[in-house]
């Protein structure tokens, strides 16, 4: 009986400890994970939810030659590299030019090329009770599948800045990729680096 009581006490302490180390994901920038025990940056207030879903861009409404469609979904409690756990967005996307598919990561079996959970801190406001009401900007890691036959390890990467907007009931994402130009001074990506995507 004493053993069962000890186990129950240990379990209660463990649960309490785990709950003490849950931090709202929008407060990630306030914490240094190397100066404290492991933390779980959890989307307690649903600030990632507005980004979840399928979004679409095309370069012309009447004669599209380029079409980009991306679906964001949330992965919970992902290992952040040994110092923390976090909820984050993952994606799959299709990009086509003149009806020919250039990328389709949903059939390639690739987990994600665009992912992350870095919320930009000054894009929110707080109520008197401390609840985050509006957190509309994110920064994600950005890469594309193999370009021009080069091995994946040489593929360029960048930072994707996303801004959620709701304009007269139309939800959209403003998309901007920050990257270095290649050795010839060209943008190293096929997908346009600036777009406005509409939620489907």
Tab-separated table of C-alpha atoms in Angstrom:
chain	number	residue	atom	x	y	z
A	1	UNK	CA	0.000	0.000	0.000
A	2	UNK	CA	2.864	2.399	0.826
A	3	UNK	CA	4.345	1.765	-2.613
A	4	UNK	CA	1.053	2.724	-4.319
A	5	UNK	CA	0.815	5.907	-2.243
A	6	UNK	CA	4.415	6.811	-3.120
A	7	UNK	CA	3.729	6.239	-6.812
A	8	UNK	CA	0.597	8.403	-6.684
A	9	UNK	CA	2.492	11.212	-4.943
A	10	UNK	CA	5.314	10.958	-7.484
A	11	UNK	CA	2.808	11.061	-10.357
A	12	UNK	CA	1.047	14.121	-8.884
A	13	UNK	CA	4.365	15.933	-8.444
A	14	UNK	CA	5.386	15.052	-12.015
A	15	UNK	CA	2.119	16.345	-13.454
A	16	UNK	CA	2.384	19.550	-11.425
A	17	UNK	CA	5.992	20.025	-12.564
A	18	UNK	CA	5.045	19.503	-16.220
A	19	UNK	CA	2.220	22.037	-15.962
A	20	UNK	CA	4.548	24.609	-14.354
A	21	UNK	CA	6.809	24.339	-17.423
A	22	UNK	CA	4.077	25.051	-19.998
A	23	UNK	CA	4.539	28.485	-21.547
A	24	UNK	CA	2.107	30.088	-24.028
A	25	UNK	CA	3.725	29.939	-27.452
A	26	UNK	CA	3.293	33.681	-27.954
A	27	UNK	CA	5.618	34.219	-24.960
A	28	UNK	CA	8.502	32.162	-26.396
A	29	UNK	CA	10.567	35.313	-26.957
A	30	UNK	CA	10.385	36.118	-23.220
A	31	UNK	CA	12.174	32.928	-22.170
A	32	UNK	CA	15.698	31.617	-22.542
A	33	UNK	CA	15.390	27.827	-22.727
A	34	UNK	CA	19.071	27.400	-21.795
A	35	UNK	CA	18.590	29.051	-18.396
A	36	UNK	CA	15.719	26.911	-17.166
A	37	UNK	CA	14.419	23.338	-17.248
A	38	UNK	CA	12.817	22.000	-20.428
A	39	UNK	CA	9.742	23.986	-21.386
A	40	UNK	CA	6.738	23.191	-23.556
A	41	UNK	CA	5.775	26.219	-25.657
A	42	UNK	CA	2.113	25.320	-26.121
A	43	UNK	CA	-0.518	27.033	-28.238
A	44	UNK	CA	-2.780	27.450	-25.211
A	45	UNK	CA	-4.663	30.452	-26.647
A	46	UNK	CA	-4.984	29.140	-30.219
A	47	UNK	CA	-2.840	31.866	-31.788
A	48	UNK	CA	-1.651	29.461	-34.508
A	49	UNK	CA	-5.215	28.506	-35.460
A	50	UNK	CA	-5.770	31.469	-37.782
A	51	UNK	CA	-2.916	30.222	-39.998
A	52	UNK	CA	-4.251	26.650	-40.245
A	53	UNK	CA	-6.030	25.625	-43.444
A	54	UNK	CA	-5.560	25.792	-47.199
A	55	UNK	CA	-4.455	29.018	-48.878
A	56	UNK	CA	-4.204	29.781	-52.610
A	57	UNK	CA	-2.495	32.322	-54.868
A	58	UNK	CA	-2.583	32.695	-58.641
A	59	UNK	CA	-0.914	35.397	-60.667
A	60	UNK	CA	-4.019	36.265	-62.732
A	61	UNK	CA	-7.704	35.678	-62.016
A	62	UNK	CA	-8.586	35.087	-65.703
A	63	UNK	CA	-5.541	33.388	-67.209
A	64	UNK	CA	-3.474	31.842	-64.393
A	65	UNK	CA	-0.059	30.647	-65.459
A	66	UNK	CA	1.298	30.268	-61.919
A	67	UNK	CA	-0.717	28.755	-59.067
A	68	UNK	CA	0.474	28.116	-55.507
A	69	UNK	CA	-1.623	26.290	-52.907
A	70	UNK	CA	-0.411	25.499	-49.392
A	71	UNK	CA	-2.021	23.743	-46.446
A	72	UNK	CA	-0.816	24.532	-42.933
A	73	UNK	CA	-1.556	22.190	-40.032
A	74	UNK	CA	-0.458	22.140	-36.403
A	75	UNK	CA	1.900	19.604	-34.830
A	76	UNK	CA	1.768	19.543	-31.022
A	77	UNK	CA	4.528	18.885	-28.505
A	78	UNK	CA	7.344	18.700	-31.065
A	79	UNK	CA	10.875	18.280	-29.714
A	80	UNK	CA	12.625	21.617	-30.178
A	81	UNK	CA	16.123	20.187	-30.301
A	82	UNK	CA	16.743	19.161	-26.721
A	83	UNK	CA	16.053	22.472	-24.989
A	84	UNK	CA	12.260	22.625	-25.318
A	85	UNK	CA	9.092	21.284	-26.864
A	86	UNK	CA	6.753	23.366	-28.980
A	87	UNK	CA	3.578	23.412	-31.025
A	88	UNK	CA	4.354	24.440	-34.596
A	89	UNK	CA	2.949	24.779	-38.074
A	90	UNK	CA	3.856	22.289	-40.790
A	91	UNK	CA	2.857	22.417	-44.431
A	92	UNK	CA	2.396	20.690	-47.724
A	93	UNK	CA	2.101	22.606	-50.986
A	94	UNK	CA	1.550	22.403	-54.731
A	95	UNK	CA	3.100	24.866	-57.179
A	96	UNK	CA	2.298	24.759	-60.907
A	97	UNK	CA	3.289	26.815	-63.941
A	98	UNK	CA	1.153	26.738	-67.109
A	99	UNK	CA	-0.717	23.721	-65.731
A	100	UNK	CA	2.473	21.719	-65.123
A	101	UNK	CA	3.201	20.791	-61.520
A	102	UNK	CA	6.620	21.988	-60.409
A	103	UNK	CA	6.320	20.889	-56.751
A	104	UNK	CA	3.812	18.679	-54.979
A	105	UNK	CA	5.142	17.907	-51.516
A	106	UNK	CA	1.981	15.998	-50.577
A	107	UNK	CA	2.868	13.150	-52.969
A	108	UNK	CA	6.630	13.358	-52.526
A	109	UNK	CA	6.260	11.986	-49.010
A	110	UNK	CA	8.269	14.885	-47.609
A	111	UNK	CA	7.183	15.946	-44.146
A	112	UNK	CA	7.505	19.695	-44.580
A	113	UNK	CA	9.571	22.294	-46.384
A	114	UNK	CA	7.965	25.257	-44.655
A	115	UNK	CA	7.564	25.035	-40.902
A	116	UNK	CA	8.101	26.725	-37.566
A	117	UNK	CA	6.461	28.533	-34.709
A	118	UNK	CA	8.208	31.875	-34.252
A	119	UNK	CA	5.542	34.463	-33.541
A	120	UNK	CA	6.612	38.060	-33.980
A	121	UNK	CA	6.029	39.602	-30.537
A	122	UNK	CA	4.908	43.144	-31.338
A	123	UNK	CA	2.025	42.027	-33.552
A	124	UNK	CA	-0.357	41.472	-30.667
A	125	UNK	CA	-2.237	43.271	-27.961
A	126	UNK	CA	-3.260	42.069	-24.531
A	127	UNK	CA	-6.520	42.468	-22.635
A	128	UNK	CA	-6.607	43.516	-18.984
A	129	UNK	CA	-6.865	39.820	-18.064
A	130	UNK	CA	-3.641	39.095	-19.954
A	131	UNK	CA	-5.223	37.180	-22.858
A	132	UNK	CA	-3.590	37.646	-26.262
A	133	UNK	CA	-6.318	38.720	-28.660
A	134	UNK	CA	-4.514	39.311	-31.934
A	135	UNK	CA	-1.221	37.786	-32.981
A	136	UNK	CA	-1.047	38.077	-36.745
A	137	UNK	CA	2.604	37.732	-37.778
A	138	UNK	CA	4.872	34.698	-37.907
A	139	UNK	CA	8.323	33.784	-39.119
A	140	UNK	CA	8.879	30.254	-40.448
A	141	UNK	CA	11.799	28.350	-41.876
A	142	UNK	CA	11.618	28.249	-45.690
A	143	UNK	CA	13.123	25.935	-48.283
A	144	UNK	CA	12.071	24.338	-51.562
A	145	UNK	CA	12.660	20.834	-52.919
A	146	UNK	CA	15.710	20.138	-55.090
A	147	UNK	CA	16.355	22.970	-57.562
A	148	UNK	CA	17.912	22.261	-60.964
A	149	UNK	CA	19.072	18.807	-59.925
A	150	UNK	CA	21.302	20.025	-57.103
A	151	UNK	CA	21.525	17.808	-54.012
A	152	UNK	CA	19.221	18.804	-51.184
A	153	UNK	CA	22.059	19.813	-48.851
A	154	UNK	CA	23.007	22.614	-51.257
A	155	UNK	CA	19.492	23.987	-51.535
A	156	UNK	CA	19.113	27.548	-50.353
A	157	UNK	CA	16.854	28.393	-47.470
A	158	UNK	CA	15.317	31.554	-46.138
A	159	UNK	CA	12.895	33.040	-43.662
A	160	UNK	CA	9.223	33.191	-44.508
A	161	UNK	CA	7.331	36.120	-42.997
A	162	UNK	CA	3.577	35.545	-42.875
A	163	UNK	CA	0.961	38.095	-41.910
A	164	UNK	CA	-2.640	37.043	-41.357
A	165	UNK	CA	-5.246	39.576	-42.476
A	166	UNK	CA	-9.034	39.574	-42.453
A	167	UNK	CA	-10.271	42.198	-44.904
A	168	UNK	CA	-14.072	42.514	-45.047
A	169	UNK	CA	-14.444	38.862	-44.073
A	170	UNK	CA	-11.858	37.611	-46.600
A	171	UNK	CA	-9.004	35.823	-44.843
A	172	UNK	CA	-5.619	36.162	-46.483
A	173	UNK	CA	-1.938	35.604	-45.824
A	174	UNK	CA	0.653	38.131	-46.951
A	175	UNK	CA	3.732	36.077	-47.861
A	176	UNK	CA	7.294	37.451	-47.984
A	177	UNK	CA	10.451	35.346	-48.173
A	178	UNK	CA	13.730	36.851	-46.984
A	179	UNK	CA	16.721	35.233	-48.688
A	180	UNK	CA	20.179	35.806	-50.125
A	181	UNK	CA	20.574	36.098	-53.892
A	182	UNK	CA	22.543	33.370	-55.641
A	183	UNK	CA	26.016	33.881	-57.169
A	184	UNK	CA	24.407	35.364	-60.322
A	185	UNK	CA	22.291	37.857	-58.378
A	186	UNK	CA	19.058	35.904	-58.884
A	187	UNK	CA	16.422	34.874	-56.362
A	188	UNK	CA	17.252	31.204	-55.622
A	189	UNK	CA	13.627	30.020	-55.510
A	190	UNK	CA	11.042	29.075	-58.111
A	191	UNK	CA	7.978	29.948	-56.036
A	192	UNK	CA	7.402	33.734	-55.954
A	193	UNK	CA	8.806	35.283	-52.790
A	194	UNK	CA	5.972	37.821	-52.412
A	195	UNK	CA	2.292	36.817	-52.693
A	196	UNK	CA	-1.087	37.351	-51.101
A	197	UNK	CA	-2.862	34.039	-50.561
A	198	UNK	CA	-6.623	33.673	-50.015
A	199	UNK	CA	-8.080	31.107	-47.622
A	200	UNK	CA	-10.034	28.388	-49.401
